C-alpha atoms as a printed R data frame, in Angstrom:
    type eleno elety resid chain resno       x       y       z
1   ATOM     1    CA   MET     A     1  53.146 161.988  83.994
2   ATOM     2    CA   ALA     A     2  53.346 160.484  87.539
3   ATOM     3    CA   VAL     A     3  52.096 156.885  86.406
4   ATOM     4    CA   THR     A     4  54.558 157.114  83.475
5   ATOM     5    CA   SER     A     5  57.731 158.092  85.901
6   ATOM     6    CA   ASP     A     6  56.602 155.536  88.305
7   ATOM     7    CA   SER     A     7  56.257 152.729  85.524
8   ATOM     8    CA   ASN     A     8  60.325 154.150  84.369
9   ATOM     9    CA   THR     A     9  61.864 153.596  87.567
10  ATOM    10    CA   ALA     A    10  60.405 150.423  88.732
11  ATOM    11    CA   MET     A    11  62.200 147.651  88.910
12  ATOM    12    CA   PRO     A    12  61.730 144.855  85.922
13  ATOM    13    CA   ARG     A    13  59.691 141.562  87.327
14  ATOM    14    CA   TRP     A    14  63.283 139.532  86.078
15  ATOM    15    CA   VAL     A    15  65.642 141.523  88.473
16  ATOM    16    CA   PRO     A    16  64.303 139.714  91.467
17  ATOM    17    CA   ARG     A    17  64.398 136.116  90.020
18  ATOM    18    CA   ALA     A    18  67.631 136.854  88.451
19  ATOM    19    CA   ILE     A    19  69.170 137.746  92.201
20  ATOM    20    CA   VAL     A    20  67.610 134.259  93.580
21  ATOM    21    CA   LEU     A    21  68.654 132.521  90.796
22  ATOM    22    CA   LEU     A    22  72.321 133.969  91.484
23  ATOM    23    CA   TRP     A    23  72.049 133.213  94.699
24  ATOM    24    CA   LEU     A    24  71.096 129.763  94.486
25  ATOM    25    CA   GLY     A    25  73.598 128.816  92.094
26  ATOM    26    CA   PHE     A    26  76.161 130.305  94.067
27  ATOM    27    CA   LEU     A    27  75.136 128.603  97.218
28  ATOM    28    CA   GLY     A    28  74.850 125.327  94.858
29  ATOM    29    CA   THR     A    29  78.346 126.011  94.099
30  ATOM    30    CA   VAL     A    30  79.906 126.036  97.541
31  ATOM    31    CA   LEU     A    31  78.054 123.193  98.286
32  ATOM    32    CA   MET     A    32  78.917 121.142  95.567
33  ATOM    33    CA   GLN     A    33  82.718 121.960  96.563
34  ATOM    34    CA   GLU     A    34  82.445 121.190  99.667
35  ATOM    35    CA   LEU     A    35  81.036 117.693  98.849
36  ATOM    36    CA   TRP     A    36  83.487 117.212  96.150
37  ATOM    37    CA   ASP     A    37  86.328 117.804  98.868
38  ATOM    38    CA   ARG     A    38  84.911 115.574 101.467
39  ATOM    39    CA   LEU     A    39  84.546 112.860  99.045
40  ATOM    40    CA   PHE     A    40  87.119 113.185  96.624
41  ATOM    41    CA   GLY     A    41  89.315 110.372  98.835
42  ATOM    42    CA   PHE     A    42  86.325 108.041  98.698
43  ATOM    43    CA   LEU     A    43  85.687 108.118  95.425
44  ATOM    44    CA   LEU     A    44  89.623 107.949  94.452
45  ATOM    45    CA   LEU     A    45  89.672 104.780  97.169
46  ATOM    46    CA   LEU     A    46  86.584 103.560  94.877
47  ATOM    47    CA   VAL     A    47  87.975 104.295  91.463
48  ATOM    48    CA   ILE     A    48  91.107 102.434  92.670
49  ATOM    49    CA   SER     A    49  89.094  99.470  93.394
50  ATOM    50    CA   LEU     A    50  87.497  99.127  90.718
51  ATOM    51    CA   PHE     A    51  90.601  99.109  88.289
52  ATOM    52    CA   ILE     A    52  92.199  96.470  90.366
53  ATOM    53    CA   ALA     A    53  88.799  94.562  90.135
54  ATOM    54    CA   LEU     A    54  88.734  94.704  86.640
55  ATOM    55    CA   ALA     A    55  91.988  93.639  86.418
56  ATOM    56    CA   ILE     A    56  91.778  90.350  88.542
57  ATOM    57    CA   GLU     A    57  88.366  89.545  87.235
58  ATOM    58    CA   PRO     A    58  89.977  87.206  84.500
59  ATOM    59    CA   GLY     A    59  91.650  85.361  87.045
60  ATOM    60    CA   THR     A    60  88.538  85.125  88.872
61  ATOM    61    CA   ASN     A    61  86.816  83.729  86.151
62  ATOM    62    CA   ARG     A    62  88.821  81.092  85.390
63  ATOM    63    CA   LEU     A    63  89.322  80.106  88.913
64  ATOM    64    CA   ALA     A    64  85.360  79.944  89.021
65  ATOM    65    CA   ARG     A    65  85.241  78.089  85.812
66  ATOM    66    CA   ARG     A    66  87.132  75.163  87.275
67  ATOM    67    CA   GLY     A    67  84.283  74.984  90.450
68  ATOM    68    CA   MET     A    68  85.588  77.145  92.629
69  ATOM    69    CA   LYS     A    69  83.392  79.813  94.482
70  ATOM    70    CA   ARG     A    70  83.999  83.418  93.509
71  ATOM    71    CA   GLY     A    71  84.466  85.062  96.849
72  ATOM    72    CA   THR     A    72  87.175  82.306  97.494
73  ATOM    73    CA   ALA     A    73  88.853  83.159  94.024
74  ATOM    74    CA   THR     A    74  88.788  86.335  94.924
75  ATOM    75    CA   ALA     A    75  90.247  86.189  98.394
76  ATOM    76    CA   LEU     A    76  92.743  83.598  96.777
77  ATOM    77    CA   ILE     A    77  94.177  86.701  94.401
78  ATOM    78    CA   LEU     A    78  94.028  89.164  96.288
79  ATOM    79    CA   ALA     A    79  96.011  87.179  99.090
80  ATOM    80    CA   GLY     A    80  98.755  86.247  96.479
81  ATOM    81    CA   VAL     A    81  98.948  89.850  95.460
82  ATOM    82    CA   ALA     A    82  99.388  90.930  99.315
83  ATOM    83    CA   VAL     A    83 102.111  88.493  99.776
84  ATOM    84    CA   VAL     A    84 103.805  89.352  96.473
85  ATOM    85    CA   ALA     A    85 103.615  93.531  98.094
86  ATOM    86    CA   ILE     A    86 104.393  92.722 101.493
87  ATOM    87    CA   GLY     A    87 107.471  90.624 100.431
88  ATOM    88    CA   PHE     A    88 108.372  93.537  98.220
89  ATOM    89    CA   VAL     A    89 108.201  95.680 100.998
90  ATOM    90    CA   ALA     A    90 110.289  93.629 103.045
91  ATOM    91    CA   VAL     A    91 113.357  93.090 100.622
92  ATOM    92    CA   MET     A    92 113.551  96.818 100.183
93  ATOM    93    CA   GLY     A    93 113.044  97.523 104.032
94  ATOM    94    CA   ALA     A    94 115.772  95.273 104.439
95  ATOM    95    CA   LEU     A    95 118.133  96.738 101.845
96  ATOM    96    CA   ILE     A    96 117.627 100.330 103.145
97  ATOM    97    CA   ALA     A    97 117.947  99.019 106.632
98  ATOM    98    CA   ASP     A    98 121.632  97.242 105.525
99  ATOM    99    CA   GLN     A    99 122.688 100.018 104.073
100 ATOM   100    CA   ALA     A   100 122.086 102.505 106.761
101 ATOM   101    CA   SER     A   101 123.728 100.273 108.967
102 ATOM   102    CA   GLU     A   102 126.676  99.830 106.621
103 ATOM   103    CA   LEU     A   103 126.336 103.732 106.474
104 ATOM   104    CA   ALA     A   104 126.638 104.472 109.828
105 ATOM   105    CA   ASP     A   105 129.556 101.916 110.656
106 ATOM   106    CA   ASN     A   106 131.776 103.104 107.570
107 ATOM   107    CA   ARG     A   107 131.006 106.536 108.044
108 ATOM   108    CA   ASP     A   108 134.362 108.127 108.391
109 ATOM   109    CA   GLN     A   109 135.562 105.979 105.451
110 ATOM   110    CA   TYR     A   110 132.461 107.063 103.381
111 ATOM   111    CA   VAL     A   111 133.299 111.098 104.070
112 ATOM   112    CA   THR     A   112 137.127 110.559 103.244
113 ATOM   113    CA   ASP     A   113 136.182 108.904  99.544
114 ATOM   114    CA   VAL     A   114 133.237 111.962  99.342
115 ATOM   115    CA   VAL     A   115 135.840 114.468 100.333
116 ATOM   116    CA   GLY     A   116 138.592 112.929  98.285
117 ATOM   117    CA   PHE     A   117 136.498 113.059  95.084
118 ATOM   118    CA   LEU     A   118 135.243 116.364  95.786
119 ATOM   119    CA   ASN     A   119 138.591 117.488  96.072
120 ATOM   120    CA   ASP     A   120 140.009 115.705  92.883
121 ATOM   121    CA   THR     A   121 136.948 116.225  90.380
122 ATOM   122    CA   PHE     A   122 136.453 119.858  91.363
123 ATOM   123    CA   GLY     A   123 139.364 121.280  93.240
124 ATOM   124    CA   ALA     A   124 137.487 121.470  96.433
125 ATOM   125    CA   ASN     A   125 139.544 122.678  99.438
126 ATOM   126    CA   LEU     A   126 137.832 120.615 101.945
127 ATOM   127    CA   ASP     A   127 139.380 118.639 104.753
128 ATOM   128    CA   ALA     A   128 137.777 115.365 106.055
129 ATOM   129    CA   ALA     A   129 138.322 115.888 109.261
130 ATOM   130    CA   GLU     A   130 136.730 118.862 110.144
131 ATOM   131    CA   VAL     A   131 133.624 117.279 108.402
132 ATOM   132    CA   ILE     A   132 133.665 114.617 110.130
133 ATOM   133    CA   ASP     A   133 133.925 116.908 113.622
134 ATOM   134    CA   SER     A   134 131.052 119.064 112.185
135 ATOM   135    CA   ILE     A   135 128.871 115.837 111.977
136 ATOM   136    CA   ASP     A   136 130.241 115.127 115.695
137 ATOM   137    CA   ASP     A   137 129.379 118.251 116.860
138 ATOM   138    CA   PRO     A   138 125.924 118.377 118.929
139 ATOM   139    CA   ARG     A   139 126.024 122.010 117.811
140 ATOM   140    CA   GLY     A   140 126.460 121.259 114.295
141 ATOM   141    CA   PRO     A   141 124.317 121.799 111.153
142 ATOM   142    CA   VAL     A   142 124.312 117.799 111.144
143 ATOM   143    CA   ARG     A   143 123.006 117.035 114.164
144 ATOM   144    CA   GLU     A   144 120.492 119.993 114.597
145 ATOM   145    CA   PHE     A   145 119.116 119.001 110.883
146 ATOM   146    CA   LEU     A   146 118.599 115.411 112.602
147 ATOM   147    CA   ASN     A   147 116.332 117.032 115.657
148 ATOM   148    CA   SER     A   148 114.656 119.158 114.138
149 ATOM   149    CA   GLN     A   149 113.092 115.692 111.982
150 ATOM   150    CA   ALA     A   150 112.420 114.314 115.097
151 ATOM   151    CA   ASP     A   151 108.484 115.538 115.593
152 ATOM   152    CA   ARG     A   152 108.486 114.292 111.812
153 ATOM   153    CA   ALA     A   153 108.484 110.837 113.038
154 ATOM   154    CA   VAL     A   154 105.407 110.750 114.573
155 ATOM   155    CA   GLN     A   155 103.879 112.377 111.754
156 ATOM   156    CA   LEU     A   156 105.273 109.580 109.670
157 ATOM   157    CA   GLY     A   157 103.751 106.756 112.152
158 ATOM   158    CA   VAL     A   158 100.679 108.617 111.805
159 ATOM   159    CA   SER     A   159 100.666 108.981 107.772
160 ATOM   160    CA   ALA     A   160 101.702 104.989 107.729
161 ATOM   161    CA   PHE     A   161  98.711 104.161 109.433
162 ATOM   162    CA   SER     A   162  96.397 106.084 107.580
163 ATOM   163    CA   THR     A   163  98.046 104.670 104.731
164 ATOM   164    CA   LEU     A   164  97.402 101.243 105.656
165 ATOM   165    CA   PHE     A   165  93.867 101.943 106.527
166 ATOM   166    CA   GLN     A   166  93.391 103.200 103.088
167 ATOM   167    CA   VAL     A   167  94.862 100.048 101.618
168 ATOM   168    CA   PHE     A   168  92.689  97.730 103.771
169 ATOM   169    CA   SER     A   169  89.629 100.086 102.508
170 ATOM   170    CA   ILE     A   170  90.896  99.421  98.872
171 ATOM   171    CA   LEU     A   171  91.188  95.724  99.334
172 ATOM   172    CA   LEU     A   172  87.584  95.350 101.177
173 ATOM   173    CA   PHE     A   173  85.939  97.088  97.762
174 ATOM   174    CA   THR     A   174  88.083  95.465  95.177
175 ATOM   175    CA   PHE     A   175  86.785  92.056  96.688
176 ATOM   176    CA   TYR     A   176  83.256  92.955  96.637
177 ATOM   177    CA   LEU     A   177  83.570  94.726  93.493
178 ATOM   178    CA   ALA     A   178  85.400  91.280  91.439
179 ATOM   179    CA   ALA     A   179  83.385  88.384  93.815
180 ATOM   180    CA   ASP     A   180  80.256  90.207  92.755
181 ATOM   181    CA   GLY     A   181  80.975  91.480  89.394
182 ATOM   182    CA   PRO     A   182  77.906  89.568  87.425
183 ATOM   183    CA   LYS     A   183  75.792  90.767  89.902
184 ATOM   184    CA   LEU     A   184  76.945  93.981  89.953
185 ATOM   185    CA   ARG     A   185  76.351  93.807  85.948
186 ATOM   186    CA   ARG     A   186  73.086  93.031  86.085
187 ATOM   187    CA   THR     A   187  72.034  95.781  88.698
188 ATOM   188    CA   ILE     A   188  73.016  97.941  86.519
189 ATOM   189    CA   CYS     A   189  71.694  96.788  83.297
190 ATOM   190    CA   SER     A   190  68.257  96.298  84.827
191 ATOM   191    CA   TRP     A   191  68.385 100.155  85.170
192 ATOM   192    CA   LEU     A   192  68.579 100.416  81.279
193 ATOM   193    CA   ARG     A   193  66.674  99.731  78.253
194 ATOM   194    CA   PRO     A   194  67.120  96.582  76.463
195 ATOM   195    CA   GLU     A   195  69.147  98.114  73.488
196 ATOM   196    CA   ARG     A   196  71.185  99.573  75.877
197 ATOM   197    CA   GLN     A   197  72.102  96.767  77.890
198 ATOM   198    CA   ARG     A   198  74.184  94.470  75.273
199 ATOM   199    CA   THR     A   199  76.428  97.619  74.624
200 ATOM   200    CA   VAL     A   200  76.794  98.217  78.223
201 ATOM   201    CA   LEU     A   201  78.279  94.098  78.752
202 ATOM   202    CA   ASP     A   202  80.346  94.624  75.629
203 ATOM   203    CA   ILE     A   203  82.273  97.831  77.051
204 ATOM   204    CA   TRP     A   204  82.687  96.205  80.543
205 ATOM   205    CA   GLU     A   205  83.990  92.833  78.850
206 ATOM   206    CA   LEU     A   206  86.643  94.768  76.947
207 ATOM   207    CA   ALA     A   207  87.438  96.914  80.197
208 ATOM   208    CA   VAL     A   208  88.126  93.703  82.089
209 ATOM   209    CA   ASP     A   209  90.245  92.591  79.091
210 ATOM   210    CA   LYS     A   210  92.052  95.311  78.197
211 ATOM   211    CA   THR     A   211  92.675  96.033  82.212
212 ATOM   212    CA   GLY     A   212  94.028  92.518  83.269
213 ATOM   213    CA   GLY     A   213  96.079  92.446  79.680
214 ATOM   214    CA   TYR     A   214  97.879  95.602  80.356
215 ATOM   215    CA   LEU     A   215  98.659  94.327  84.218
216 ATOM   216    CA   SER     A   216  99.625  90.897  83.250
217 ATOM   217    CA   SER     A   217 101.870  92.642  80.442
218 ATOM   218    CA   ARG     A   218 103.154  95.146  83.157
219 ATOM   219    CA   ALA     A   219 103.696  91.965  85.332
220 ATOM   220    CA   ILE     A   220 105.485  89.927  82.468
221 ATOM   221    CA   LEU     A   221 107.889  93.041  82.035
222 ATOM   222    CA   ALA     A   222 108.867  93.612  85.316
223 ATOM   223    CA   VAL     A   223 109.978  90.228  85.808
224 ATOM   224    CA   VAL     A   224 112.235  90.316  82.775
225 ATOM   225    CA   SER     A   225 113.795  93.814  83.768
226 ATOM   226    CA   SER     A   226 114.425  92.365  87.071
227 ATOM   227    CA   PHE     A   227 116.193  89.400  85.796
228 ATOM   228    CA   LEU     A   228 118.283  91.423  83.555
229 ATOM   229    CA   HIS     A   229 119.206  93.997  85.690
230 ATOM   230    CA   TRP     A   230 120.091  91.447  88.201
231 ATOM   231    CA   ILE     A   231 122.737  89.967  86.072
232 ATOM   232    CA   ALA     A   232 123.889  93.343  85.186
233 ATOM   233    CA   PHE     A   233 123.788  94.574  88.583
234 ATOM   234    CA   GLN     A   234 125.870  91.483  89.490
235 ATOM   235    CA   ALA     A   235 128.022  92.094  87.020
236 ATOM   236    CA   ILE     A   236 128.718  95.515  88.040
237 ATOM   237    CA   GLY     A   237 129.233  94.614  91.538
238 ATOM   238    CA   THR     A   238 126.239  96.997  93.078
239 ATOM   239    CA   PRO     A   239 125.599  96.508  96.780
240 ATOM   240    CA   ALA     A   240 122.299  94.299  96.839
241 ATOM   241    CA   PRO     A   241 122.060  93.266  93.318
242 ATOM   242    CA   ILE     A   242 119.001  91.197  93.701
243 ATOM   243    CA   ALA     A   243 117.275  93.754  96.081
244 ATOM   244    CA   LEU     A   244 117.943  96.893  93.842
245 ATOM   245    CA   ALA     A   245 116.819  94.924  90.308
246 ATOM   246    CA   LEU     A   246 113.666  94.075  91.987
247 ATOM   247    CA   TRP     A   247 113.211  97.737  92.593
248 ATOM   248    CA   VAL     A   248 113.825  98.782  89.060
249 ATOM   249    CA   GLY     A   249 112.209  96.251  87.575
250 ATOM   250    CA   VAL     A   250 108.760  96.804  89.688
251 ATOM   251    CA   VAL     A   251 109.048 100.645  89.843
252 ATOM   252    CA   SER     A   252 109.850 101.250  86.303
253 ATOM   253    CA   GLN     A   253 106.814  98.942  84.883
254 ATOM   254    CA   PHE     A   254 104.098 100.048  88.029
255 ATOM   255    CA   LEU     A   255 105.035 103.801  88.246
256 ATOM   256    CA   PRO     A   256 103.750 106.031  85.229
257 ATOM   257    CA   VAL     A   257 105.802 107.962  83.157
258 ATOM   258    CA   ILE     A   258 108.382 108.983  85.913
259 ATOM   259    CA   GLY     A   259 108.640 105.269  86.998
260 ATOM   260    CA   ILE     A   260 111.819 104.653  85.156
261 ATOM   261    CA   TYR     A   261 113.200 108.140  86.734
262 ATOM   262    CA   VAL     A   262 112.509 107.018  90.218
263 ATOM   263    CA   ALA     A   263 113.733 103.339  89.488
264 ATOM   264    CA   GLY     A   264 117.119 104.511  88.318
265 ATOM   265    CA   ALA     A   265 117.566 107.018  90.833
266 ATOM   266    CA   LEU     A   266 118.013 104.160  94.414
267 ATOM   267    CA   PRO     A   267 120.620 101.913  92.343
268 ATOM   268    CA   LEU     A   268 122.625 105.264  91.259
269 ATOM   269    CA   LEU     A   269 122.647 106.813  94.369
270 ATOM   270    CA   LEU     A   270 124.079 103.315  96.641
271 ATOM   271    CA   THR     A   271 126.566 102.456  93.882
272 ATOM   272    CA   VAL     A   272 127.861 106.186  93.682
273 ATOM   273    CA   ILE     A   273 128.525 105.940  97.338
274 ATOM   274    CA   ASP     A   274 131.031 102.561  96.935
275 ATOM   275    CA   SER     A   275 132.169 103.833  93.099
276 ATOM   276    CA   PRO     A   276 131.316 106.449  91.132
277 ATOM   277    CA   LEU     A   277 132.437 104.667  88.057
278 ATOM   278    CA   LYS     A   278 130.108 101.605  88.984
279 ATOM   279    CA   ALA     A   279 127.653 104.205  88.951
280 ATOM   280    CA   LEU     A   280 128.266 105.241  85.455
281 ATOM   281    CA   PHE     A   281 128.288 101.710  84.930
282 ATOM   282    CA   VAL     A   282 124.834 100.952  86.026
283 ATOM   283    CA   LEU     A   283 123.146 104.230  84.360
284 ATOM   284    CA   GLY     A   284 124.856 103.296  80.977
285 ATOM   285    CA   PHE     A   285 122.953  99.930  81.234
286 ATOM   286    CA   ILE     A   286 119.899 101.256  82.478
287 ATOM   287    CA   VAL     A   287 119.487 104.019  79.637
288 ATOM   288    CA   VAL     A   288 120.645 101.182  76.775
289 ATOM   289    CA   TYR     A   289 117.982  98.883  78.497
290 ATOM   290    CA   GLN     A   290 115.485 100.981  78.888
291 ATOM   291    CA   GLN     A   291 115.638 101.835  75.134
292 ATOM   292    CA   ILE     A   292 115.588  97.908  73.897
293 ATOM   293    CA   GLU     A   293 112.185  97.425  76.349
294 ATOM   294    CA   ASN     A   294 110.674 100.451  74.085
295 ATOM   295    CA   PHE     A   295 111.464  99.618  71.349
296 ATOM   296    CA   LEU     A   296 111.965  95.394  71.231
297 ATOM   297    CA   ILE     A   297 110.654  93.926  74.192
298 ATOM   298    CA   ALA     A   298 107.326  96.060  75.601
299 ATOM   299    CA   PRO     A   299 105.506  96.199  71.821
300 ATOM   300    CA   LYS     A   300 105.860  92.389  71.693
301 ATOM   301    CA   ILE     A   301 104.438  91.587  74.722
302 ATOM   302    CA   THR     A   302 101.753  94.403  75.355
303 ATOM   303    CA   ALA     A   303 100.424  93.315  72.073
304 ATOM   304    CA   GLN     A   304 100.158  90.144  72.751
305 ATOM   305    CA   LYS     A   305  98.801  90.148  76.123
306 ATOM   306    CA   MET     A   306  96.236  93.005  75.169
307 ATOM   307    CA   GLN     A   307  95.869  91.912  71.432
308 ATOM   308    CA   LEU     A   308  96.707  95.112  70.074
309 ATOM   309    CA   HIS     A   309  98.254  95.708  66.949
310 ATOM   310    CA   ALA     A   310 101.998  95.954  67.235
311 ATOM   311    CA   GLY     A   311 101.933  99.835  65.726
312 ATOM   312    CA   VAL     A   312  99.587 100.453  68.445
313 ATOM   313    CA   ALA     A   313 101.398  98.625  71.373
314 ATOM   314    CA   PHE     A   314 104.723 100.743  70.440
315 ATOM   315    CA   ALA     A   315 103.028 103.722  70.430
């Protein structure tokens, strides 16, 4: 009877093994989570670099077929992209600096106009002189807010330096991925069975062709959008029409999903300070043009550059 009782109360042999496996699984999950947290930024840089490398490889191949070394061709294309990006940032920086300077010089007039607009439109009972005095007051809410943001200027500088380092890393990875693209493909295919190699090469070539076609179509749409918005902004009389047109054209095409909203916010903000009526015209043109682009211009250009059916390009 004692033997039977001991056998009934003894721990099953699978329980220690299950406990060990449970702890191993828990420790493995914690380790993988820690590795993912540490490597996520690096992996994201690699993915972005691979995407850019696929986009510029058609241009690298064309220059290489004309006798230029792949490294030189890749460096030339990346230098062109960098020049365009720096030029865009310089134009927008000059625009922001000019508008900030103009806002500071004509602050009292802008405050008076805004207060008058609020009083006439919404029935507010504001005094422009009191608002100006509140802005000038060293202990006023405006000055307190500006003083509270002083520490963030240092954080902004550190963030800008970190972003610059990340951009340099992306350019470096992109250069090697694009310049040594054929060698990279051969290395990957050498690990695969012969019947798999053809499939991998076909998928790679398709990715290069479609990625390059997508970005080239976006670039063409950005040029068209910038040109038409420049004409409209010039006719409406917005401040800095060329810079605002470039902003709308580039941001609306290369920022997914929310690009048009971010792109349209800046010209609306700068125009409404000058004239709310002009801002309504700007809003109307942006909305109308976006519909024309979505239904007429973009499907044709996308279908041609990416070699897609017009219905697929429209979707």
